[in-house]
C-alpha positions as MATLAB code, in Angstrom:
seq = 'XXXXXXXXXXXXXXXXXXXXXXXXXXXXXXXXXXXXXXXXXXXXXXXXXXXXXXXXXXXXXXXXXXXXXXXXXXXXXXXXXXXXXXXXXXXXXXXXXXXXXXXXXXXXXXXXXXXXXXXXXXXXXXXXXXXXXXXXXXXXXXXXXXXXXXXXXXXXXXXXXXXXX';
ca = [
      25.247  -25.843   11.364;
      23.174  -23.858   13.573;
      19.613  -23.577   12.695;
      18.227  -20.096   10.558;
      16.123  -17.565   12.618;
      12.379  -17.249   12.218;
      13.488  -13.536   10.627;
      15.987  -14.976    9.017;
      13.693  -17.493    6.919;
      11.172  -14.671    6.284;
      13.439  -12.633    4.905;
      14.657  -15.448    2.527;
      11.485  -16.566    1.755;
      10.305  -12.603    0.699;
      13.375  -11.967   -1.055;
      13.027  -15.191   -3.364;
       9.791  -14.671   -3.955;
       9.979  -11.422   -4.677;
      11.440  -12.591   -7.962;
       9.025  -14.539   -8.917;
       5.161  -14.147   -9.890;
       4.645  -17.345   -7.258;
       5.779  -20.495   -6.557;
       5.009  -23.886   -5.246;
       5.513  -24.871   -1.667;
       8.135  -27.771   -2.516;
       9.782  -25.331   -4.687;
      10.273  -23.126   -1.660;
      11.281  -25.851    0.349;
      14.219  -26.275   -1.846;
      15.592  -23.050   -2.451;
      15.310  -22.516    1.316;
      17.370  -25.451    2.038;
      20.230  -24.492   -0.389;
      20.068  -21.117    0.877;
      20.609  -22.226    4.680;
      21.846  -25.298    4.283;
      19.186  -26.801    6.394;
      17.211  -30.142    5.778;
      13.680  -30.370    4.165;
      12.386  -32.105    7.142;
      13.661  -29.256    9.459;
      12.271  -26.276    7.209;
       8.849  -27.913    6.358;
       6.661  -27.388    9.040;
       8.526  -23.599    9.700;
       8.047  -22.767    6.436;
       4.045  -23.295    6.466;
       3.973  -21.632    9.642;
       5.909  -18.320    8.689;
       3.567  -18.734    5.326;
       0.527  -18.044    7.817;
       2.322  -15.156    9.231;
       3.397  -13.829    6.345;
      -0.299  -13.534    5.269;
      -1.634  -12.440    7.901;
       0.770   -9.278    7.676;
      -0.603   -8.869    4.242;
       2.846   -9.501    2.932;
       2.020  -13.209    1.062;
      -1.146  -14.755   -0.343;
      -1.939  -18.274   -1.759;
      -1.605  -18.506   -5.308;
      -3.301  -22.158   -5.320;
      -3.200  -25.346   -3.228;
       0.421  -25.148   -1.791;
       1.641  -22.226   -4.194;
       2.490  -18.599   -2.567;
       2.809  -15.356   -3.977;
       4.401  -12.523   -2.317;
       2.457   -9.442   -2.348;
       4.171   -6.245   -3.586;
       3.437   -3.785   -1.154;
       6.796   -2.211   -1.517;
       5.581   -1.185   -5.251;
       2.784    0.964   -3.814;
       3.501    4.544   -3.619;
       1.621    7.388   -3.039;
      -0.466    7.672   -6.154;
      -1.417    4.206   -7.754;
      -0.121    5.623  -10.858;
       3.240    6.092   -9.193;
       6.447    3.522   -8.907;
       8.993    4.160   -6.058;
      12.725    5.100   -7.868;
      14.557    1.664   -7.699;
      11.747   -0.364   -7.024;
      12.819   -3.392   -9.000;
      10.355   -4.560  -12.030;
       8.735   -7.458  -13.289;
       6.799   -8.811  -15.785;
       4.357  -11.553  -16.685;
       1.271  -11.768  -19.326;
      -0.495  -14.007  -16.310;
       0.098  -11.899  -13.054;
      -3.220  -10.798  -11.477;
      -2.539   -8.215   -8.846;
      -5.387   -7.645   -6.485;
      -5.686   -3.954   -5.747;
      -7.935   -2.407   -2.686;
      -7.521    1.080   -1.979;
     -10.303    3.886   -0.397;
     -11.076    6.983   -2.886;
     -13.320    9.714   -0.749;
     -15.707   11.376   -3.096;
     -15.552   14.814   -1.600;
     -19.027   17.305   -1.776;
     -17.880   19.992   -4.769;
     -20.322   22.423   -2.709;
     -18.835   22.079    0.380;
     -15.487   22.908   -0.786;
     -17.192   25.776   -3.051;
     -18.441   27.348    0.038;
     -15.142   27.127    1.797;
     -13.526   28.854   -0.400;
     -16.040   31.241   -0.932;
     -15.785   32.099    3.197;
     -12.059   31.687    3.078;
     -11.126   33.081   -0.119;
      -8.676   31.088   -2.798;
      -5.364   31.312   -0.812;
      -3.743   28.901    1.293;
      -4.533   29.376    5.046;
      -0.979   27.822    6.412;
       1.109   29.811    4.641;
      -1.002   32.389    2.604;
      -0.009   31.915   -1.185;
      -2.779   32.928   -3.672;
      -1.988   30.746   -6.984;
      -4.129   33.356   -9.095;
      -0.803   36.207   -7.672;
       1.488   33.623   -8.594;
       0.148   31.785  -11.788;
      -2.087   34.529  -13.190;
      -5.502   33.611  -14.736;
      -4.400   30.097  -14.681;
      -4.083   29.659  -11.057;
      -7.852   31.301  -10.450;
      -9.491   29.320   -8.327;
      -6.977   26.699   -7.459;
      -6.179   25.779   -3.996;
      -6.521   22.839   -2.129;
      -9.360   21.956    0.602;
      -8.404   20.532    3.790;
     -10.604   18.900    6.375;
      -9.107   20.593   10.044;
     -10.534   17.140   11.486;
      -9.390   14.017    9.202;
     -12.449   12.335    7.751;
     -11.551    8.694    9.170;
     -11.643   10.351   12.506;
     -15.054   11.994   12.380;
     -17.260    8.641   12.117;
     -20.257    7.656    9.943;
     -22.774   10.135    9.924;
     -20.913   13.224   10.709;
     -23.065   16.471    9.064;
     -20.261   18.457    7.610;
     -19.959   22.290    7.882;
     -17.761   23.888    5.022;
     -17.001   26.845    7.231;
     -16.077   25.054   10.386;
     -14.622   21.684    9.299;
     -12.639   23.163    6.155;
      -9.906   25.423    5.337;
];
């Protein structure tokens, strides 16, 4: 039986333990083996070494001493609050899912005076939510930076008028 690719093993691996909360190495081991019908002995040492890969793409993490758990980046979507239509669930009372994400605290004055220079209406295509939402919509429009933050650099003195809109 010809031996599994290096893809094909990953994509094994990530699609077992995407079942599970985590499991142990030898665990893996086995369910590899009756997937491909390869030997312990031939899967062992490939099956550490795509474990190192697989965390270095952020895509597994160790659980404990020769346990792995699969890291559910496909259940991320936009908003943290959000869950991608037929992403699959799962459940467990023990999971602890390690969450890192960048929030920008924005300057309320900056965007004040923006709009003040600009007005309330969007500057791409020129609605004005107070025309179409009445006294409800006063006010409401959303600031963009015409240079993205993460490319300006540490340090950067913002001007509301220039770097806004």
């Amino acid at each position: 039986m010809p031996l599994i690719s290096e893809a094909g093993l990953r994509e094994q691996l990530l699609a077992y333990l995407d079942r599970r909360v985590a499991a142990p190495e030898e665990e893996l081991l086995a369910q590899l083996a009756q997937r491909t019908g390869a030997t312990l002995e031939t899967l062992r040492e490939r099956l550490r070494r795509i474990c190192l890969e697989l965390v270095a793409d952020g895509l597994l993490e160790r659980s404990g001493p020769d346990q792995w758990r699969a890291v559910r980046l496909r259940d991320a979507a936009e908003s943290p609050d959000e869950v991608l239509p037929g992403s699959a669930p799962y459940y467990s009372e023990q999971a602890s899912v390690a969450v890192r994400a960048n929030k920008y605290e924005r300057d309320r004055n900056a965007r004040r005076q923006c709009i003040e220079h600009y007005g309330a209406r969007c500057v791409v295509c020129g609605f004005d939510f107070e025309s179409g939402y009445g006294a409800l919509g006063r006010g409401c429009v959303r600031v963009h930076h015409v240079v993205p933050p993460a490319q300006l650099g540490p340090g950067y003195r913002l001007d509301p008028v220039r770097d806004l809109r």
